[in-house]
Amino acid sequence: MATAKQAVTESLLGTTREPELSHQTRVTFDRNARQDEATGDYFMTEEDFVNAIAPSSENYIADRKRIGRINLQDWGSFENLLAKPDAEYEIAFRLFDENGTGTIKYDDFQRLYNMNKGSDTISFDWGSEWASLYVGSKKHRHDITYPQFSQMLRGLQGERIRQAFHIFDKDKDGYIDPEDFQRIILETTRHKLSDHLLENLPTLCNISTGSKISYANVRAFQNVIREMDLVDLIIRNATQKSADGTITRTDFLNEAARITRFSLFTPMEADILFHFAGLDAPSGRLSINDFAKVLDSSWQSAYTLGIGAAGAASQTAEKAISTTQRYLHNVLESAHHFALGSIAGAFGAFMVYPIDLVKTRMQNQRSQRVGEMLYKNSIDCARKVIKNEGAKGLYSGVLPQLVGVAPEKAIKLTVNDLIRGHYSNPENGAIWLPHEIVAGASAGACQVVFTNPLEIVKIRLQVQGEVAKTVEGVPRRSAMWIVKNLGLVGLYKGASACLLRDVPFSGIYFPTYNHLKRDFFGEGPNKKLGIIQLLTAGAIAGMPAAYLTTPCDVIKTRLQVEARKGDTKYTSLRHCASTVYREEGFRAFFKGGPARVLRSSPQFGFTLAGYEVLQKLLPMPGSQSEGPSIGGHAEPAVGLQEAKAPLPYLRSRNALKIILDLDSSFGRPKIPTGKGWVPLSGVGAN
């Protein structure tokens, strides 16, 4: 019961936890946390945190209080940090911003760098002209902001390689030995390269005459590594266009010219790429299998990536199975949503049905002479219905309405979503307003095919109570009797008026509802609206849509109600409209307008609220599965295969690579402390 109450409360008011924690975040914390015997609170120690986020390494970002413990809020904040689009650089920045001020003092940065770099690392001059552009000259040092820090890291690796080349270029002729080149790359770029590249680095000297490696070779090699994702795209496109799946250096450069506008590849860069990819295939025509050894940093063998005939066959089979499973899941999910929507729609219709009955009775009242008027207004109508027919009279004809509301909502929502999806921008979901109106209007038109028969049965059941009270001897009819009496053609009487009402109603309602959610309440990828906001948007959108289409609803009601003795019998939509205007005046077209507004607005509100609550109480089976744990992942294949690991893991992995751009020894245990990271103060700080 408590769970149901909590679900209702959260659906209506939303949650106020900050940061909002996912199911996987809580599961990971619970798995690795321990309980404080004194307070009963759960917390993580440094070892627990390391095991949770990266079992074989250490991290010093989450313990914001520097007390050697991480509670649930700290863990949630760290997970929230990993969800940021620039998490990689912010993690690196926080590592040096120990005081959390948002800036890093130059002296603190240099001290931390010197305390944590390797003892035999190739020296780097932080007083160089390049470094002074980011931190200021010796006499004009300034604190480093986050944007400056991240941009400095962006170009740091290139400067490290340049300074290292100068150190090993003892003759100052622009050439170094292959062994020196290997050491430079191992210290600066090792964490980004495949085993195949690392093992064959000295062979770079073979791309030109001589036995040494020039600075141009080194820069070209670095550029290829830096543009590896773009190289992957070019190779994939080029090999797909090739008849035999292989390409030459010329094919690569031609495809690069088609794809890129500014990131042009030099002939030397193409030579280096084909040199390392073609060490085992000297023919000059290389397949994607050959390039995998260069592009994928976790490459071990071609079969690891599932490339080749057997791998391709396996991938095709898995893709077919996955497609089938996804199709079946979509069918089950649609059925689940349809069932919940039916219950919620029936709930919404039931809650406002008395208002709908009053609206129908008011619209069917034809005479303008006071002595013959049954009802003075909507309140008088409701009071007399209860007096003459009892409280049950307010629900006359409710059963056909409940039966028809499920397919009505399903058809309307499905068609609207389908057409909106067709016209929406696939990247950001933007849609032109006329297309929104077309989508809504089309949804309203499609629902008439199913709902018009149910509407005419409902209306005749709603008004027969007042007929029985004014005309003696009139028997009460059942819904089945009305269906048999009308026949198939009769069930669609007033369909043109129904179209005239539902097409503009949906054309007004759906665009208004979506714009209220997005523009007024600020719904977006990073903000999910609560039920109260959805109810308000639905109610406001329903007001103009309901009232402005009241004349069409009046005409539809008059056409579908069985004419009583002495009443005018309408023959067509035009005849009905002209007769009502001539006999009762223009105001007659807005009879029941307030009741229609009062019915439509809360009905959509109750339906949406019920739907959201039901989704929490009766979730789709399997939709809350735990999912894979972040800890303990082997690094996924990048380049030739999309990484399948969770995005927070990928961001933390990328952050580690950025930190290693500073020095490859960062994070390695230091003697004598044994710590992977030595802070400025507090040996046990995290």
XYZ file of C-alpha atoms in Angstrom:
686
model
C 0.000 0.000 0.000
C 2.884 2.308 0.828
C 4.386 1.634 -2.583
C 1.130 2.531 -4.324
C 0.806 5.711 -2.257
C 4.397 6.674 -3.025
C 3.864 6.037 -6.745
C 0.771 8.266 -6.781
C 2.575 11.017 -4.861
C 5.629 10.942 -7.130
C 3.446 10.905 -10.250
C 1.496 13.972 -9.146
C 4.226 16.021 -7.473
C 7.413 14.572 -8.974
C 10.555 13.699 -7.069
C 12.820 16.169 -5.297
C 15.924 14.027 -4.879
C 19.068 15.767 -6.072
C 20.756 14.367 -7.972
C 18.153 11.996 -9.397
C 19.552 8.490 -9.110
C 18.921 5.730 -11.618
C 18.105 2.148 -10.648
C 21.555 1.033 -11.789
C 23.246 3.750 -9.696
C 21.484 2.561 -6.549
C 22.201 -1.099 -7.265
C 25.905 -0.379 -7.808
C 26.102 1.659 -4.597
C 24.256 -0.980 -2.542
C 26.531 -3.703 -3.901
C 29.727 -1.921 -2.868
C 28.688 0.108 0.204
C 29.053 -0.891 3.836
C 27.044 0.129 6.904
C 28.290 2.369 9.691
C 27.621 0.510 12.929
C 27.240 3.733 14.905
C 24.786 5.636 12.676
C 23.381 2.936 10.423
C 24.224 4.979 7.310
C 25.712 3.307 4.257
C 28.987 4.604 2.833
C 31.894 3.708 0.544
C 35.519 3.713 1.500
C 38.220 4.411 -1.058
C 38.586 0.703 -1.764
C 34.822 0.267 -2.156
C 34.641 3.195 -4.562
C 37.525 1.857 -6.649
C 35.827 -1.538 -6.864
C 32.572 0.123 -7.924
C 33.813 2.406 -10.671
C 37.069 0.845 -11.867
C 38.314 -2.200 -9.987
C 41.858 -2.070 -11.329
C 42.493 1.679 -10.910
C 41.846 4.582 -8.535
C 39.768 7.767 -8.681
C 39.855 10.936 -6.570
C 36.847 12.948 -7.714
C 33.803 11.700 -5.767
C 34.919 12.255 -2.149
C 34.127 15.963 -2.086
C 34.436 16.280 1.716
C 37.941 14.692 1.762
C 37.040 12.371 4.655
C 37.881 9.035 3.058
C 34.199 8.060 2.737
C 31.654 8.292 -0.084
C 27.932 8.269 0.780
C 24.981 7.760 -1.547
C 24.754 11.476 -2.370
C 28.472 11.630 -3.239
C 28.103 8.569 -5.431
C 25.021 10.030 -7.119
C 26.839 13.328 -7.726
C 29.723 11.465 -9.334
C 27.324 9.519 -11.563
C 25.667 12.837 -12.430
C 29.093 14.275 -13.306
C 29.720 11.362 -15.663
C 26.445 12.165 -17.444
C 27.645 15.646 -18.400
C 28.598 16.158 -22.063
C 32.037 17.490 -21.052
C 32.577 15.042 -18.190
C 35.967 13.908 -19.505
C 37.585 17.320 -19.134
C 35.724 18.264 -15.931
C 36.962 15.112 -14.190
C 40.543 16.001 -15.100
C 40.002 19.589 -13.917
C 38.566 18.501 -10.553
C 41.607 16.311 -9.995
C 43.777 19.464 -9.858
C 41.153 21.804 -8.370
C 41.518 20.342 -4.891
C 39.822 23.276 -3.161
C 36.795 23.251 -5.472
C 37.102 26.953 -6.268
C 36.659 26.618 -10.022
C 40.234 27.742 -10.742
C 43.679 26.165 -10.402
C 46.664 28.117 -9.145
C 49.704 27.655 -11.359
C 51.992 26.762 -8.433
C 49.539 24.126 -7.171
C 49.215 22.691 -10.659
C 52.982 22.404 -11.139
C 53.483 20.880 -7.686
C 50.771 18.275 -8.285
C 52.228 17.517 -11.697
C 55.753 17.031 -10.334
C 54.539 14.937 -7.372
C 52.602 12.511 -9.568
C 54.650 12.207 -12.779
C 56.991 9.293 -13.296
C 60.551 9.523 -12.022
C 62.055 8.723 -15.437
C 59.533 10.678 -17.528
C 60.881 12.788 -20.386
C 61.064 16.292 -18.934
C 58.547 18.933 -19.936
C 59.203 22.679 -19.663
C 56.168 24.411 -18.132
C 58.029 27.690 -18.563
C 58.048 27.315 -22.342
C 56.514 29.863 -24.662
C 53.657 27.458 -25.441
C 52.775 26.954 -21.753
C 52.958 30.698 -21.044
C 50.174 31.272 -23.574
C 47.809 29.401 -21.186
C 49.228 30.209 -17.725
C 50.990 33.513 -18.375
C 54.696 34.323 -18.409
C 56.873 33.876 -15.328
C 56.210 37.408 -14.094
C 52.522 37.360 -14.957
C 51.200 33.959 -13.852
C 47.433 33.701 -13.447
C 44.985 31.124 -12.160
C 43.803 28.587 -14.737
C 40.058 28.462 -15.392
C 38.223 25.347 -16.518
C 37.921 26.429 -20.203
C 41.619 27.365 -20.295
C 42.618 24.114 -18.615
C 40.592 21.921 -20.986
C 41.879 23.752 -24.062
C 45.453 23.442 -22.787
C 45.015 19.676 -22.401
C 43.685 19.558 -25.946
C 47.045 20.694 -27.327
C 49.321 19.358 -24.583
C 50.173 16.057 -26.229
C 51.460 17.753 -29.372
C 53.666 20.084 -27.311
C 55.024 17.196 -25.255
C 56.018 15.397 -28.458
C 57.617 18.556 -29.847
C 59.703 19.191 -26.719
C 60.700 15.524 -26.479
C 61.815 15.551 -30.132
C 64.076 18.543 -29.418
C 65.640 16.690 -26.469
C 66.528 13.632 -28.578
C 67.533 15.628 -31.659
C 71.059 16.135 -30.356
C 72.467 17.044 -33.783
C 69.713 19.598 -34.363
C 69.206 18.281 -37.900
C 65.489 17.418 -37.530
C 66.003 13.644 -37.210
C 65.956 11.161 -34.311
C 66.622 7.444 -33.996
C 63.714 4.973 -34.234
C 64.320 3.907 -30.619
C 63.950 7.496 -29.413
C 60.756 7.862 -31.437
C 59.434 4.694 -29.822
C 60.154 6.040 -26.337
C 58.441 9.363 -27.109
C 55.288 7.647 -28.343
C 55.245 5.129 -25.487
C 55.378 7.948 -22.939
C 52.915 10.304 -24.620
C 50.452 8.206 -26.621
C 50.707 4.617 -25.454
C 47.250 4.657 -23.854
C 45.632 5.406 -27.238
C 47.394 2.890 -29.479
C 46.787 -0.735 -30.408
C 49.255 -3.476 -29.572
C 50.044 -3.809 -33.282
C 51.145 -0.181 -33.506
C 53.164 -0.295 -30.292
C 55.092 -3.347 -31.420
C 55.976 -1.871 -34.813
C 56.727 1.773 -33.978
C 60.428 1.598 -35.031
C 59.394 0.569 -38.574
C 58.157 4.106 -39.238
C 61.622 4.905 -40.562
C 60.926 2.590 -43.517
C 58.401 4.924 -45.155
C 61.274 7.060 -46.478
C 64.916 6.641 -47.391
C 67.367 6.554 -44.537
C 67.307 4.952 -41.114
C 66.112 7.882 -39.022
C 62.730 9.474 -38.368
C 62.099 13.127 -39.184
C 60.003 15.602 -37.237
C 57.567 15.632 -40.166
C 57.128 11.864 -39.707
C 56.420 12.323 -36.019
C 53.841 15.078 -36.552
C 52.163 13.122 -39.340
C 51.948 10.061 -37.060
C 50.399 12.160 -34.294
C 47.845 13.659 -36.696
C 46.738 10.203 -37.826
C 46.233 9.127 -34.206
C 44.365 12.333 -33.402
C 41.996 11.899 -36.368
C 41.488 8.158 -35.863
C 37.682 8.404 -35.636
C 37.555 10.291 -38.950
C 39.993 7.797 -40.476
C 37.647 5.012 -39.406
C 34.679 6.686 -41.140
C 36.622 7.240 -44.365
C 37.876 3.652 -44.453
C 34.431 2.236 -43.778
C 32.858 4.288 -46.577
C 35.653 3.515 -49.019
C 35.642 -0.249 -48.401
C 31.841 -0.390 -48.768
C 32.118 1.198 -52.218
C 34.881 -1.173 -53.290
C 33.828 -4.239 -55.283
C 36.181 -6.579 -53.397
C 36.162 -4.761 -50.040
C 39.760 -3.538 -50.354
C 41.145 -0.062 -51.001
C 44.388 1.580 -52.014
C 46.056 4.743 -50.759
C 44.468 6.621 -53.694
C 40.999 5.326 -52.786
C 41.499 6.524 -49.214
C 42.537 10.051 -50.237
C 39.697 10.298 -52.776
C 37.118 9.275 -50.172
C 38.667 11.677 -47.660
C 38.190 14.509 -50.161
C 34.501 13.594 -50.504
C 33.819 13.426 -46.769
C 35.976 16.176 -45.265
C 36.061 19.908 -45.864
C 38.781 21.104 -43.503
C 40.479 18.006 -42.017
C 42.559 17.190 -45.082
C 45.073 14.344 -44.940
C 48.586 14.856 -46.284
C 50.308 12.268 -48.481
C 52.689 11.442 -45.599
C 49.783 10.799 -43.238
C 48.211 8.419 -45.760
C 51.589 6.704 -46.188
C 51.898 6.163 -42.429
C 48.377 4.746 -42.141
C 48.891 2.291 -45.012
C 52.373 1.418 -43.782
C 51.211 0.150 -40.376
C 47.976 -1.407 -41.695
C 49.821 -3.167 -44.537
C 52.728 -4.739 -42.665
C 51.093 -8.156 -43.121
C 49.627 -7.348 -46.565
C 52.315 -5.763 -48.795
C 50.089 -5.825 -51.896
C 48.909 -2.240 -51.288
C 45.202 -3.208 -51.328
C 43.946 -3.403 -47.757
C 40.672 -4.593 -46.249
C 38.874 -3.408 -43.154
C 40.425 -6.419 -41.421
C 43.886 -4.938 -42.003
C 42.908 -1.495 -40.746
C 41.360 -2.991 -37.589
C 44.834 -3.627 -36.219
C 45.569 0.109 -36.397
C 42.190 1.652 -35.578
C 41.147 -0.417 -32.589
C 43.087 0.262 -29.389
C 41.902 -3.008 -27.833
C 42.750 -5.054 -30.946
C 44.222 -8.500 -30.377
C 43.255 -10.417 -33.498
C 40.837 -10.088 -36.385
C 38.609 -12.741 -34.859
C 38.227 -10.738 -31.655
C 36.289 -8.116 -33.577
C 34.256 -10.752 -35.382
C 35.608 -9.595 -38.761
C 35.947 -12.002 -41.640
C 33.578 -14.541 -43.111
C 32.757 -16.411 -39.910
C 32.449 -13.208 -37.932
C 30.249 -11.572 -40.563
C 27.967 -14.611 -40.641
C 27.740 -14.585 -36.851
C 26.964 -10.868 -36.803
C 24.273 -11.326 -39.465
C 22.636 -14.100 -37.458
C 22.793 -12.081 -34.249
C 21.339 -9.071 -36.048
C 18.426 -11.159 -37.352
C 17.733 -12.532 -33.859
C 18.024 -9.068 -32.363
C 15.625 -7.634 -34.959
C 13.055 -10.350 -34.231
C 13.354 -9.867 -30.486
C 13.055 -6.109 -30.872
C 9.940 -6.502 -33.052
C 8.282 -8.840 -30.525
C 9.224 -6.502 -27.694
C 7.701 -3.550 -29.552
C 4.473 -5.523 -30.086
C 4.270 -6.435 -26.393
C 5.126 -2.885 -25.373
C 2.380 -1.491 -27.643
C -0.118 -3.952 -26.177
C 0.950 -2.944 -22.662
C 0.557 0.761 -23.459
C -2.797 0.106 -25.169
C -4.089 -1.745 -22.099
C -2.978 0.987 -19.701
C -4.328 3.662 -22.044
C -7.681 1.880 -22.206
C -7.967 1.750 -18.421
C -6.835 5.347 -18.032
C -9.140 6.523 -20.835
C -12.106 4.735 -19.309
C -11.266 6.279 -15.936
C -11.104 9.779 -17.429
C -14.363 9.325 -19.344
C -16.171 7.955 -16.285
C -15.074 10.842 -14.075
C -16.484 13.532 -16.384
C -19.453 11.622 -17.793
C -22.104 13.566 -15.801
C -20.779 16.793 -17.327
C -20.999 15.215 -20.783
C -24.617 14.184 -20.164
C -25.541 17.720 -19.057
C -23.798 19.113 -22.152
C -25.795 16.793 -24.435
C -29.134 17.623 -22.749
C -28.456 21.354 -23.079
C -27.491 21.086 -26.740
C -30.602 19.055 -27.553
C -32.932 21.638 -25.969
C -34.482 23.390 -28.954
C -37.247 25.720 -27.756
C -36.506 29.338 -26.854
C -39.863 29.919 -25.176
C -39.459 30.007 -21.431
C -42.588 28.014 -20.729
C -41.342 25.097 -22.774
C -37.704 25.127 -21.672
C -36.748 22.079 -19.620
C -33.491 23.555 -18.276
C -32.468 27.116 -17.553
C -28.750 26.382 -17.479
C -26.244 23.590 -16.922
C -26.616 23.617 -13.134
C -30.418 23.511 -13.408
C -30.086 20.624 -15.871
C -27.909 18.586 -13.490
C -30.256 19.269 -10.581
C -33.348 18.173 -12.520
C -31.664 15.025 -13.842
C -30.891 13.955 -10.271
C -34.411 14.877 -9.120
C -36.260 13.115 -11.941
C -33.950 10.182 -12.729
C -31.830 9.799 -9.663
C -28.033 9.907 -9.406
C -27.886 6.979 -11.821
C -29.431 9.218 -14.457
C -26.180 11.162 -14.673
C -24.554 7.992 -16.031
C -27.168 7.057 -18.654
C -25.327 5.569 -21.653
C -21.961 5.387 -19.886
C -21.223 1.809 -21.020
C -20.873 2.566 -24.772
C -18.661 5.519 -23.850
C -16.338 3.305 -21.792
C -16.243 0.705 -24.559
C -15.422 3.292 -27.208
C -12.876 5.390 -25.356
C -10.050 2.810 -25.652
C -9.950 2.550 -29.457
C -10.715 6.275 -29.739
C -7.644 7.274 -27.705
C -5.490 4.593 -29.307
C -6.360 5.646 -32.871
C -6.048 9.360 -32.125
C -2.704 9.158 -30.317
C -1.189 6.627 -32.715
C -2.042 8.573 -35.887
C -0.883 11.860 -34.373
C 2.455 10.341 -33.267
C 2.927 8.627 -36.636
C 2.419 11.783 -38.698
C 4.399 13.969 -36.273
C 7.247 11.475 -36.476
C 7.155 11.609 -40.271
C 7.466 15.401 -40.378
C 9.725 15.899 -37.332
C 13.420 16.627 -37.618
C 15.135 13.320 -36.687
C 17.974 15.151 -34.921
C 16.119 17.479 -32.547
C 12.426 16.573 -32.977
C 11.512 20.048 -34.287
C 8.365 20.246 -36.423
C 6.768 23.024 -38.480
C 3.494 24.316 -36.956
C 1.343 23.567 -40.071
C 2.621 19.993 -39.958
C 1.612 19.794 -36.285
C -1.886 20.928 -37.223
C -2.054 18.404 -40.073
C -0.985 15.604 -37.706
C -3.633 16.520 -35.138
C -6.377 17.025 -37.713
C -5.585 13.680 -39.360
C -5.805 11.973 -35.974
C -9.228 13.507 -35.397
C -10.432 12.404 -38.829
C -9.306 8.793 -38.340
C -11.040 8.385 -34.991
C -14.451 9.292 -36.463
C -14.629 5.983 -38.337
C -14.796 4.145 -35.032
C -16.263 6.656 -32.617
C -19.267 7.985 -34.578
C -21.378 4.819 -34.039
C -20.574 4.876 -30.327
C -21.344 8.605 -30.117
C -24.831 8.249 -31.604
C -25.672 5.335 -29.283
C -24.368 7.248 -26.266
C -26.315 10.399 -27.122
C -29.621 8.558 -27.611
C -29.160 6.828 -24.280
C -28.376 10.153 -22.631
C -31.541 11.937 -23.819
C -34.068 9.123 -23.469
C -34.340 9.842 -19.749
C -35.768 13.314 -20.344
C -38.096 11.940 -23.055
C -39.496 9.382 -20.618
C -40.306 12.180 -18.156
C -42.028 14.451 -20.712
C -43.818 11.886 -22.913
C -45.856 9.137 -21.295
C -45.587 5.540 -22.454
C -42.113 5.868 -23.998
C -40.121 2.723 -23.155
C -36.417 2.888 -22.199
C -34.256 1.297 -24.895
C -30.998 -0.603 -24.513
C -27.814 0.058 -26.454
C -28.257 -3.122 -28.522
C -31.819 -2.119 -29.460
C -30.559 1.260 -30.695
C -27.819 -0.394 -32.765
C -30.252 -2.824 -34.396
C -32.803 -0.082 -35.018
C -30.315 2.285 -36.665
C -28.524 -0.257 -38.838
C -25.059 0.240 -40.322
C -25.937 3.377 -42.285
C -27.828 4.917 -39.367
C -24.851 4.438 -37.052
C -22.931 6.901 -39.226
C -25.639 9.548 -39.207
C -24.011 12.889 -38.458
C -20.568 11.616 -39.435
C -19.937 14.729 -41.490
C -20.685 16.876 -38.433
C -18.542 14.564 -36.314
C -15.684 15.127 -38.744
C -16.379 18.857 -38.669
C -15.991 18.750 -34.881
C -13.131 16.272 -34.330
C -10.815 17.427 -37.128
C -10.477 21.037 -35.885
C -10.586 19.899 -32.239
C -7.520 17.655 -32.630
C -5.911 20.177 -34.974
C -6.113 22.776 -32.189
C -5.553 20.511 -29.194
C -2.375 18.599 -30.051
C -0.246 21.558 -31.236
C -1.423 23.656 -28.267
C -0.685 20.840 -25.824
C 2.814 20.226 -27.197
C 3.719 23.920 -27.306
C 2.520 24.411 -23.736
C 4.693 21.537 -22.567
C 7.769 22.683 -24.455
C 7.524 26.486 -24.429
C 5.660 27.225 -21.192
C 6.673 24.385 -18.885
C 10.118 23.859 -20.438
C 9.922 20.145 -21.251
C 13.084 18.865 -22.928
C 15.644 16.068 -22.965
C 16.872 17.104 -19.506
C 13.515 17.937 -17.905
C 10.612 15.573 -17.434
C 7.309 17.186 -16.499
C 5.339 16.105 -13.468
C 1.710 15.045 -13.563
C 0.480 18.416 -12.277
C 2.227 20.160 -15.175
C 0.860 17.629 -17.675
C -2.637 18.035 -16.237
C -2.389 21.801 -16.493
C -1.114 21.665 -20.074
C -3.862 19.214 -21.059
C -6.566 21.285 -19.380
C -5.457 24.583 -20.910
C -5.095 23.051 -24.375
C -8.561 21.509 -24.117
C -10.299 24.814 -23.385
C -9.955 26.592 -26.747
C -10.203 23.308 -28.641
C -13.467 22.401 -26.911
C -15.161 25.803 -26.964
C -14.267 26.800 -30.522
C -15.679 23.533 -31.877
C -18.917 23.713 -29.863
C -21.028 24.816 -32.908
C -19.972 21.652 -34.748
C -20.803 19.594 -31.655
C -24.273 21.176 -31.428
C -24.994 20.311 -35.072
C -23.710 16.747 -34.576
C -25.899 16.293 -31.489
C -29.022 17.565 -33.262
C -28.433 15.264 -36.233
C -27.800 12.190 -34.087
C -30.613 12.627 -31.541
C -33.924 11.016 -32.526
C -36.372 13.867 -33.213
C -39.380 14.022 -30.906
C -42.918 14.594 -32.033
C -43.354 18.213 -33.107
C -39.611 18.885 -33.396
C -37.966 19.811 -36.653
C -36.338 16.819 -38.344
C -33.003 17.771 -39.826
C -32.102 16.311 -43.194
C -28.497 17.407 -43.624
C -25.681 19.304 -42.001
C -26.482 22.488 -43.917
C -30.207 22.174 -43.201
C -29.511 21.681 -39.481
C -27.192 24.676 -39.265
C -29.526 27.024 -41.137
C -32.589 25.879 -39.152
C -30.910 26.292 -35.776
C -29.731 29.774 -36.739
C -33.158 30.797 -38.074
C -35.238 29.413 -35.183
C -32.909 29.875 -32.179
C -30.294 32.431 -33.193
C -26.497 32.417 -33.229
C -26.160 31.815 -29.471
C -27.767 28.386 -29.891
C -24.580 27.173 -31.566
C -22.752 27.595 -28.249
C -25.275 25.780 -26.064
C -23.444 23.509 -23.683
C -20.164 25.252 -24.468
C -19.128 25.772 -20.838
C -20.126 22.205 -19.993
C -18.119 20.976 -22.967
C -15.057 22.891 -21.734
C -15.551 21.579 -18.203
C -15.784 18.047 -19.573
C -12.931 18.008 -22.105
C -10.281 19.685 -19.953
C -10.513 17.455 -16.861
C -11.104 14.345 -18.977
C -7.681 14.672 -20.593
C -6.246 15.485 -17.173
C -7.708 12.424 -15.490
C -6.650 10.253 -18.412
C -3.023 11.443 -18.342
C -2.817 11.231 -14.542
C -4.258 7.743 -14.497
C -1.919 6.652 -17.287
C 1.198 7.922 -15.499
C 0.203 6.318 -12.182
C -0.595 3.007 -13.874
C 2.799 3.030 -15.590
C 4.463 3.238 -12.177
C 2.205 0.643 -10.532
C 2.149 -1.771 -13.499
C 5.442 -1.325 -15.382
C 6.261 -3.236 -18.529
C 7.775 -6.611 -17.442
C 11.540 -6.436 -17.858
C 11.607 -2.640 -18.187
C 13.319 -2.249 -14.807
C 16.037 -4.839 -15.269
C 19.227 -4.110 -13.503
C 21.448 -3.933 -16.546
C 25.159 -4.522 -16.698
C 27.461 -3.293 -13.983
C 29.987 -0.633 -14.808
C 32.766 -2.163 -12.783
C 34.973 -4.814 -14.316
C 34.390 -4.043 -18.005
C 37.107 -4.883 -20.450
C 37.646 -1.900 -22.713
C 35.135 -2.191 -25.560
C 36.142 -2.104 -29.179
C 36.244 1.424 -30.580
C 36.619 2.534 -34.164
C 35.380 -0.455 -36.120
C 32.667 -1.324 -33.590
C 30.364 0.880 -31.569
C 31.114 0.728 -27.856
C 28.307 -1.077 -25.998
C 29.343 -0.136 -22.453
C 27.265 2.400 -20.455
C 28.002 6.033 -21.317
C 29.249 6.921 -17.794
C 31.869 4.186 -18.094
C 32.953 5.448 -21.507
C 33.274 9.003 -20.185
C 35.373 7.905 -17.205
C 37.568 5.872 -19.564
C 38.024 8.882 -21.846
C 38.800 11.086 -18.834
C 41.573 8.678 -17.854
C 43.041 8.965 -21.350
C 42.999 12.771 -21.105
C 44.754 12.619 -17.710
C 47.362 10.245 -19.148
C 48.074 12.860 -21.835
C 49.727 14.819 -19.012
C 51.957 11.924 -17.999
C 51.691 8.189 -18.516
C 52.669 7.580 -14.866
C 49.642 9.385 -13.423
C 47.723 6.915 -11.254
C 50.563 4.458 -10.777
C 51.449 3.667 -7.125
C 54.185 5.944 -5.763
C 56.932 5.007 -3.348
C 56.839 5.138 -0.328
C 53.114 5.971 0.071
C 51.844 3.333 -2.352
C 49.196 5.819 -3.462
C 48.231 6.217 -7.090
C 47.648 9.951 -6.629
C 49.533 12.186 -4.227
C 47.469 15.252 -3.171
C 48.903 18.536 -1.971
C 47.687 17.947 1.575
C 46.131 15.094 3.520
C 47.762 11.823 2.643
C 44.476 9.970 2.789
C 42.483 12.540 0.825
C 40.537 11.272 -2.111
